[in-house]
Amino acid sequence: MFPFASVLAGSLAGAVGVGVAFPLDTLKTKAQVMGQQRKKENYSEVATNTKHDDPAVSKEKTPSPERKKHMMEEQGTIAIEIATNIDEGGSVEEATDLEILEAGQECAFISKDEDEEAYVAKTDLSMTAMVILIWKVEGVLGFFNGVRGMMIGQALVKAVAFSINTFFLTVLEQQQIFALAPIVNMIVSACLSGFFAAFIVTPVERIKVMMQASEKNFYKNELHCAEAVIRAEGWEGLLVRGLGTTIAREVPSYAVYFVLYGFLMQTPIAIFLGGFAPLLFGALSGCASWLPVYPVDVVKTLIQNTEGKEGHVNVWDVIHELYSEGGIAAFFDGLKPKMLRAAVSHAVTFWTYSIIMEHLIQ
């Protein structure tokens, strides 16, 4: 009964936890992808026209709204209009992200000189601005692109992770095969759970990343996204792309995750907190498990968001590009929403898991 209870509790807890915190995960993914696009492609320029090739543009300093909309649609990304006046020198007055978004406009036109014109998409948004942007452009559903597949996937992932961790921890403690210290048993069990879970996490997060980073309604649903990946890249693209970085992230992450939570639950504070202990310690463990591996997650996200067989998926190339274009800070794009997401998701996950296990074991 105990192994079955761990599988059932882990699956339900994983699904509930990821569902509750999914909007924050969407913010994290968009921040990572948009941040790299900004650095790699000079993302601030949505389009540049030189020498006034377009007659419509040559007749007026500011292009028509129809032309601006058309150019934005061609770029296939989000542009925000900076609601300020352009002075004679062609510079734009500073405006906060919130002011830009509240202006309710979509792109900024800047006249650089007599022969060059450009549209500017401001992508270095704060988390608050990103929330408003997604709400305005995509609506509430924009926060939940890929949530169904992720909930199903995380149900399986957490079932595997919790059950494997529990199984190996029980075996190592009871059988004393290697006569390891308790803390070593916890680390070994947690690392094994992360290793095996990575093979399920990889395809689940490939679909999640593709859907979160895509334009509105680009994929009809998770199945459509999976079919598109398989058609373009084969099964390898779905099951293997990002596997190495996922393993590199999951193994140390789960080691911190389970070991820290297990340690905290044995302290006097846990007795004092009672039923609230899983909530608090789950949040702390979740945040702690992400901090040391977050740069790996950024690399993994960019690898999995690369489409087609010709995409640059070499890990070291991605690392080199990130560092050369953004320095160390590039490896921490989207950290704030990720920490919030980790706190909420893992607090709910451990709390749900503890409640289910308590009722099933009785």
Short mmCIF file of C-alpha atoms in Angstrom, two decimals:
data_model
loop_
_atom_site.label_atom_id
_atom_site.label_comp_id
_atom_site.label_asym_id
_atom_site.label_seq_id
_atom_site.Cartn_x
_atom_site.Cartn_y
_atom_site.Cartn_z
CA MET A 1 0.00 0.00 0.00
CA PHE A 2 2.83 2.40 0.86
CA PRO A 3 4.46 2.47 -2.64
CA PHE A 4 1.04 2.94 -4.24
CA ALA A 5 0.22 5.72 -1.79
CA SER A 6 3.45 7.53 -2.68
CA VAL A 7 2.73 7.28 -6.41
CA LEU A 8 -0.86 8.51 -6.04
CA ALA A 9 0.00 11.30 -3.62
CA GLY A 10 2.95 12.44 -5.73
CA SER A 11 0.93 12.54 -8.95
CA LEU A 12 -1.96 14.51 -7.47
CA ALA A 13 0.33 16.87 -5.60
CA GLY A 14 2.42 17.51 -8.70
CA ALA A 15 -0.61 18.30 -10.85
CA VAL A 16 -2.16 20.65 -8.30
CA GLY A 17 1.12 22.41 -7.53
CA VAL A 18 2.01 23.16 -11.14
CA GLY A 19 -1.53 24.21 -12.00
CA VAL A 20 -1.71 26.76 -9.20
CA ALA A 21 1.65 28.33 -10.05
CA PHE A 22 1.56 28.01 -13.85
CA PRO A 23 1.01 31.73 -14.61
CA LEU A 24 4.28 32.51 -12.82
CA ASP A 25 6.02 29.82 -14.86
CA THR A 26 4.71 31.47 -18.02
CA LEU A 27 6.23 34.79 -16.91
CA LYS A 28 9.55 33.06 -16.28
CA THR A 29 9.64 31.41 -19.71
CA LYS A 30 8.66 34.56 -21.59
CA ALA A 31 11.28 36.57 -19.69
CA GLN A 32 13.99 34.04 -20.58
CA VAL A 33 13.05 33.81 -24.25
CA MET A 34 12.41 37.53 -24.77
CA GLY A 35 15.58 38.43 -22.92
CA GLN A 36 17.72 36.29 -25.20
CA GLN A 37 15.94 37.50 -28.34
CA ARG A 38 16.61 41.07 -27.24
CA LYS A 39 20.32 40.43 -26.77
CA LYS A 40 20.89 38.13 -29.71
CA GLU A 41 18.87 39.83 -32.43
CA ASN A 42 18.98 43.49 -31.34
CA TYR A 43 15.41 42.80 -30.42
CA SER A 44 14.65 46.45 -29.80
CA GLU A 45 14.36 46.94 -33.57
CA VAL A 46 11.21 45.35 -34.89
CA ALA A 47 11.85 46.72 -38.36
CA THR A 48 14.13 49.25 -39.99
CA ASN A 49 13.53 51.02 -43.32
CA THR A 50 16.37 52.93 -44.98
CA LYS A 51 16.29 55.52 -47.72
CA HIS A 52 12.49 55.77 -47.51
CA ASP A 53 11.87 52.95 -49.99
CA ASP A 54 8.20 52.91 -49.05
CA PRO A 55 6.35 55.84 -50.66
CA ALA A 56 3.84 55.82 -47.82
CA VAL A 57 6.65 56.45 -45.37
CA SER A 58 8.42 59.08 -47.43
CA LYS A 59 5.33 61.24 -47.43
CA GLU A 60 5.03 61.46 -43.69
CA LYS A 61 7.38 61.34 -40.75
CA THR A 62 5.20 58.88 -38.84
CA PRO A 63 3.94 55.81 -40.77
CA SER A 64 0.27 54.97 -40.82
CA PRO A 65 -1.23 52.77 -38.09
CA GLU A 66 -1.93 50.12 -40.72
CA ARG A 67 1.74 49.96 -41.68
CA LYS A 68 2.85 49.77 -38.05
CA LYS A 69 0.42 46.93 -37.40
CA HIS A 70 1.54 45.09 -40.52
CA MET A 71 5.21 45.29 -39.57
CA MET A 72 4.47 44.07 -36.06
CA GLU A 73 2.54 41.09 -37.41
CA GLU A 74 5.40 40.24 -39.77
CA GLN A 75 7.85 40.21 -36.88
CA GLY A 76 5.57 37.85 -35.00
CA THR A 77 6.39 39.30 -31.60
CA ILE A 78 5.19 41.85 -29.07
CA ALA A 79 5.93 45.53 -29.56
CA ILE A 80 4.92 48.28 -27.20
CA GLU A 81 4.43 51.88 -28.10
CA ILE A 82 6.38 54.29 -25.97
CA ALA A 83 3.89 57.03 -25.20
CA THR A 84 6.23 59.99 -25.35
CA ASN A 85 7.06 62.80 -27.72
CA ILE A 86 10.08 62.65 -30.01
CA ASP A 87 12.27 65.69 -29.68
CA GLU A 88 14.14 67.35 -32.46
CA GLY A 89 17.21 65.22 -31.88
CA GLY A 90 15.29 62.01 -32.35
CA SER A 91 15.58 60.79 -28.75
CA VAL A 92 12.71 59.43 -26.71
CA GLU A 93 11.82 60.64 -23.24
CA GLU A 94 12.05 58.04 -20.54
CA ALA A 95 8.88 56.23 -19.55
CA THR A 96 8.32 53.45 -17.04
CA ASP A 97 7.07 50.05 -18.16
CA LEU A 98 3.73 50.66 -16.48
CA GLU A 99 3.32 54.05 -18.17
CA ILE A 100 4.10 52.49 -21.52
CA LEU A 101 1.54 49.76 -21.04
CA GLU A 102 -1.13 52.04 -19.63
CA ALA A 103 -0.81 54.17 -22.74
CA GLY A 104 -2.53 51.30 -24.53
CA GLN A 105 -0.42 51.58 -27.66
CA GLU A 106 1.67 49.11 -29.54
CA CYS A 107 4.97 50.37 -30.89
CA ALA A 108 7.25 53.37 -30.79
CA PHE A 109 8.35 55.19 -33.88
CA ILE A 110 11.75 56.83 -33.70
CA SER A 111 13.29 58.94 -36.43
CA LYS A 112 17.05 58.29 -36.10
CA ASP A 113 18.09 60.51 -39.00
CA GLU A 114 16.81 61.66 -42.33
CA ASP A 115 17.52 58.35 -44.08
CA GLU A 116 16.61 55.82 -41.41
CA GLU A 117 13.46 54.97 -39.52
CA ALA A 118 12.85 52.29 -36.93
CA TYR A 119 10.25 50.74 -34.75
CA VAL A 120 11.23 49.94 -31.20
CA ALA A 121 9.90 47.04 -29.15
CA LYS A 122 10.70 47.50 -25.47
CA THR A 123 11.22 43.96 -24.19
CA ASP A 124 13.18 44.54 -20.97
CA LEU A 125 9.96 44.63 -18.97
CA SER A 126 9.48 44.39 -15.25
CA MET A 127 7.39 41.49 -13.95
CA THR A 128 4.41 43.78 -13.34
CA ALA A 129 4.62 45.14 -16.87
CA MET A 130 4.89 41.63 -18.28
CA VAL A 131 1.71 40.61 -16.45
CA ILE A 132 -0.19 43.58 -17.85
CA LEU A 133 1.20 42.95 -21.32
CA ILE A 134 0.15 39.30 -21.42
CA TRP A 135 -3.27 40.18 -20.04
CA LYS A 136 -3.77 42.88 -22.65
CA VAL A 137 -2.46 40.97 -25.68
CA GLU A 138 -3.55 37.40 -24.91
CA GLY A 139 -6.06 37.66 -22.11
CA VAL A 140 -6.24 35.36 -19.10
CA LEU A 141 -5.64 32.29 -21.26
CA GLY A 142 -2.23 33.68 -22.17
CA PHE A 143 -1.02 32.74 -18.69
CA PHE A 144 -2.07 29.13 -19.17
CA ASN A 145 -0.68 28.11 -22.58
CA GLY A 146 0.36 24.48 -22.15
CA VAL A 147 -1.05 24.08 -18.63
CA ARG A 148 -3.04 20.91 -19.37
CA GLY A 149 -0.05 19.04 -20.71
CA MET A 150 2.13 20.34 -17.91
CA MET A 151 -0.33 19.24 -15.22
CA ILE A 152 -0.56 15.77 -16.72
CA GLY A 153 3.18 15.64 -17.18
CA GLN A 154 3.94 16.87 -13.68
CA ALA A 155 1.51 14.34 -12.27
CA LEU A 156 3.68 11.65 -13.83
CA VAL A 157 6.95 13.42 -12.98
CA LYS A 158 6.12 13.89 -9.32
CA ALA A 159 4.73 10.37 -9.07
CA VAL A 160 8.08 9.04 -10.30
CA ALA A 161 10.18 11.48 -8.25
CA PHE A 162 8.37 11.00 -4.94
CA SER A 163 8.00 7.22 -5.30
CA ILE A 164 11.65 6.67 -6.35
CA ASN A 165 12.92 8.92 -3.58
CA THR A 166 10.76 7.09 -1.01
CA PHE A 167 11.70 3.66 -2.39
CA PHE A 168 15.48 4.15 -2.38
CA LEU A 169 15.41 5.98 0.94
CA THR A 170 13.54 3.07 2.51
CA VAL A 171 15.83 0.45 0.95
CA LEU A 172 19.04 2.24 1.92
CA GLU A 173 17.88 2.84 5.49
CA GLN A 174 16.38 -0.59 6.16
CA GLN A 175 18.77 -2.84 4.27
CA GLN A 176 21.91 -0.83 5.03
CA ILE A 177 23.44 -2.15 1.81
CA PHE A 178 26.25 0.38 1.77
CA ALA A 179 26.11 1.36 5.45
CA LEU A 180 25.80 5.00 4.49
CA ALA A 181 25.14 7.87 6.85
CA PRO A 182 21.49 9.04 6.93
CA ILE A 183 22.30 12.31 5.14
CA VAL A 184 24.09 10.39 2.38
CA ASN A 185 21.09 8.09 1.99
CA MET A 186 18.89 11.14 1.53
CA ILE A 187 21.22 12.68 -1.06
CA VAL A 188 21.59 9.46 -3.07
CA SER A 189 17.84 8.82 -3.08
CA ALA A 190 17.06 12.39 -4.11
CA CYS A 191 19.64 12.38 -6.92
CA LEU A 192 18.27 9.11 -8.31
CA SER A 193 14.74 10.49 -8.26
CA GLY A 194 15.91 13.55 -10.21
CA PHE A 195 17.78 11.44 -12.76
CA PHE A 196 14.82 9.20 -13.60
CA ALA A 197 12.34 12.09 -13.52
CA ALA A 198 14.41 13.99 -16.12
CA PHE A 199 13.44 11.53 -18.86
CA ILE A 200 9.79 12.44 -18.34
CA VAL A 201 10.40 16.13 -17.70
CA THR A 202 12.23 16.64 -21.02
CA PRO A 203 9.32 16.03 -23.46
CA VAL A 204 6.80 17.62 -21.08
CA GLU A 205 8.80 20.83 -20.80
CA ARG A 206 9.66 20.86 -24.51
CA ILE A 207 5.95 21.22 -25.26
CA LYS A 208 5.45 23.66 -22.38
CA VAL A 209 8.28 25.93 -23.50
CA MET A 210 7.16 25.91 -27.13
CA MET A 211 3.60 26.83 -26.19
CA GLN A 212 4.51 29.47 -23.62
CA ALA A 213 6.97 31.20 -25.94
CA SER A 214 4.74 31.03 -29.02
CA GLU A 215 2.35 33.65 -30.30
CA LYS A 216 -1.30 33.57 -29.31
CA ASN A 217 -3.13 30.57 -30.81
CA PHE A 218 -0.03 29.45 -32.74
CA TYR A 219 -0.61 25.93 -31.43
CA LYS A 220 -4.19 24.72 -31.00
CA ASN A 221 -3.31 22.56 -27.99
CA GLU A 222 -0.54 20.42 -26.50
CA LEU A 223 -1.15 17.57 -28.95
CA HIS A 224 -0.88 19.93 -31.91
CA CYS A 225 2.41 21.26 -30.54
CA ALA A 226 3.80 17.75 -30.04
CA GLU A 227 2.78 16.76 -33.56
CA ALA A 228 4.48 19.85 -34.99
CA VAL A 229 7.71 19.05 -33.16
CA ILE A 230 7.70 15.40 -34.23
CA ARG A 231 6.90 16.33 -37.83
CA ALA A 232 9.76 18.85 -37.97
CA GLU A 233 12.38 17.05 -35.87
CA GLY A 234 11.26 13.47 -35.35
CA TRP A 235 10.82 11.79 -31.97
CA GLU A 236 14.33 12.83 -31.03
CA GLY A 237 13.24 16.45 -31.04
CA LEU A 238 10.50 15.73 -28.52
CA LEU A 239 12.22 13.19 -26.27
CA VAL A 240 15.89 14.15 -26.41
CA ARG A 241 16.28 17.88 -27.12
CA GLY A 242 17.32 19.41 -23.82
CA LEU A 243 17.72 16.04 -22.05
CA GLY A 244 21.32 16.64 -21.02
CA THR A 245 20.61 20.03 -19.49
CA THR A 246 17.45 18.68 -17.88
CA ILE A 247 19.43 15.93 -16.14
CA ALA A 248 22.06 18.49 -15.12
CA ARG A 249 19.27 20.57 -13.59
CA GLU A 250 17.08 17.87 -12.04
CA VAL A 251 19.74 15.81 -10.22
CA PRO A 252 21.21 18.58 -8.02
CA SER A 253 17.84 20.31 -7.78
CA TYR A 254 16.10 17.26 -6.34
CA ALA A 255 19.05 16.66 -4.03
CA VAL A 256 18.50 20.07 -2.45
CA TYR A 257 14.72 19.72 -2.71
CA PHE A 258 14.21 16.47 -0.79
CA VAL A 259 17.18 16.72 1.56
CA LEU A 260 16.39 20.22 2.78
CA TYR A 261 12.69 19.43 3.16
CA GLY A 262 13.45 16.21 5.04
CA PHE A 263 15.86 18.03 7.34
CA LEU A 264 13.44 20.88 8.08
CA MET A 265 10.59 18.47 8.82
CA GLN A 266 12.70 16.90 11.57
CA THR A 267 13.27 20.17 13.41
CA PRO A 268 11.26 21.39 16.45
CA ILE A 269 9.88 24.16 14.25
CA ALA A 270 7.98 21.54 12.24
CA ILE A 271 6.23 20.34 15.40
CA PHE A 272 5.34 23.90 16.31
CA LEU A 273 3.94 24.65 12.83
CA GLY A 274 1.96 21.42 12.63
CA GLY A 275 -0.04 21.17 9.42
CA PHE A 276 1.45 24.41 8.10
CA ALA A 277 4.99 22.98 8.10
CA PRO A 278 4.72 21.41 4.62
CA LEU A 279 3.56 24.74 3.21
CA LEU A 280 6.43 26.77 4.65
CA PHE A 281 9.16 24.17 4.25
CA GLY A 282 7.91 23.21 0.79
CA ALA A 283 8.22 26.84 -0.31
CA LEU A 284 11.72 27.17 1.17
CA SER A 285 12.88 23.89 -0.32
CA GLY A 286 11.46 24.77 -3.71
CA CYS A 287 13.23 28.13 -3.85
CA ALA A 288 16.49 26.68 -2.53
CA SER A 289 16.42 23.89 -5.11
CA TRP A 290 16.16 26.36 -7.99
CA LEU A 291 18.76 28.95 -7.05
CA PRO A 292 21.91 26.89 -7.82
CA VAL A 293 20.53 25.42 -11.07
CA TYR A 294 18.68 28.40 -12.51
CA PRO A 295 21.38 29.23 -15.10
CA VAL A 296 21.08 25.63 -16.34
CA ASP A 297 17.33 26.15 -16.70
CA VAL A 298 17.88 29.27 -18.82
CA VAL A 299 20.15 27.32 -21.17
CA LYS A 300 17.67 24.43 -21.30
CA THR A 301 14.78 26.75 -22.12
CA LEU A 302 16.63 28.34 -25.04
CA ILE A 303 17.68 24.95 -26.38
CA GLN A 304 14.14 23.62 -26.22
CA ASN A 305 12.70 26.77 -27.77
CA THR A 306 14.91 26.33 -30.84
CA GLU A 307 12.78 25.00 -33.67
CA GLY A 308 13.75 22.66 -36.48
CA LYS A 309 16.65 20.31 -37.08
CA GLU A 310 18.87 23.19 -38.14
CA GLY A 311 18.46 25.00 -34.83
CA HIS A 312 21.51 25.72 -32.69
CA VAL A 313 21.15 23.21 -29.87
CA ASN A 314 24.76 22.81 -28.78
CA VAL A 315 24.92 23.54 -25.05
CA TRP A 316 28.30 25.23 -25.12
CA ASP A 317 27.29 27.44 -28.04
CA VAL A 318 24.25 28.62 -26.12
CA ILE A 319 26.32 29.27 -22.99
CA HIS A 320 28.92 31.20 -24.99
CA GLU A 321 26.27 33.29 -26.75
CA LEU A 322 24.49 34.07 -23.49
CA TYR A 323 27.66 35.18 -21.74
CA SER A 324 29.10 37.15 -24.64
CA GLU A 325 25.84 39.03 -25.24
CA GLY A 326 24.57 39.55 -21.70
CA GLY A 327 27.25 38.56 -19.22
CA ILE A 328 26.38 36.71 -16.03
CA ALA A 329 23.05 38.56 -15.79
CA ALA A 330 21.81 36.78 -18.92
CA PHE A 331 21.74 33.50 -16.99
CA PHE A 332 19.24 34.93 -14.53
CA ASP A 333 16.54 36.32 -16.83
CA GLY A 334 13.14 35.59 -15.29
CA LEU A 335 14.53 34.71 -11.85
CA LYS A 336 11.97 36.74 -9.88
CA PRO A 337 8.84 35.02 -11.28
CA LYS A 338 10.62 31.69 -11.04
CA MET A 339 11.26 32.12 -7.33
CA LEU A 340 7.65 33.10 -6.76
CA ARG A 341 6.50 30.17 -8.84
CA ALA A 342 8.79 27.78 -6.93
CA ALA A 343 7.51 29.00 -3.57
CA VAL A 344 3.84 28.65 -4.53
CA SER A 345 4.14 25.43 -6.50
CA HIS A 346 6.25 23.47 -4.03
CA ALA A 347 4.38 24.73 -1.00
CA VAL A 348 1.16 23.42 -2.52
CA THR A 349 2.87 20.24 -3.74
CA PHE A 350 4.28 19.19 -0.37
CA TRP A 351 1.14 20.26 1.48
CA THR A 352 -1.08 18.22 -0.86
CA TYR A 353 1.31 15.27 -0.72
CA SER A 354 1.40 15.23 3.08
CA ILE A 355 -2.40 15.38 3.36
CA ILE A 356 -2.96 12.55 0.86
CA MET A 357 -0.26 10.37 2.40
CA GLU A 358 -1.69 10.93 5.86
CA HIS A 359 -5.13 9.73 4.78
CA LEU A 360 -3.90 6.82 2.63
CA ILE A 361 -1.52 5.35 5.20
CA GLN A 362 -4.04 5.49 8.06
#
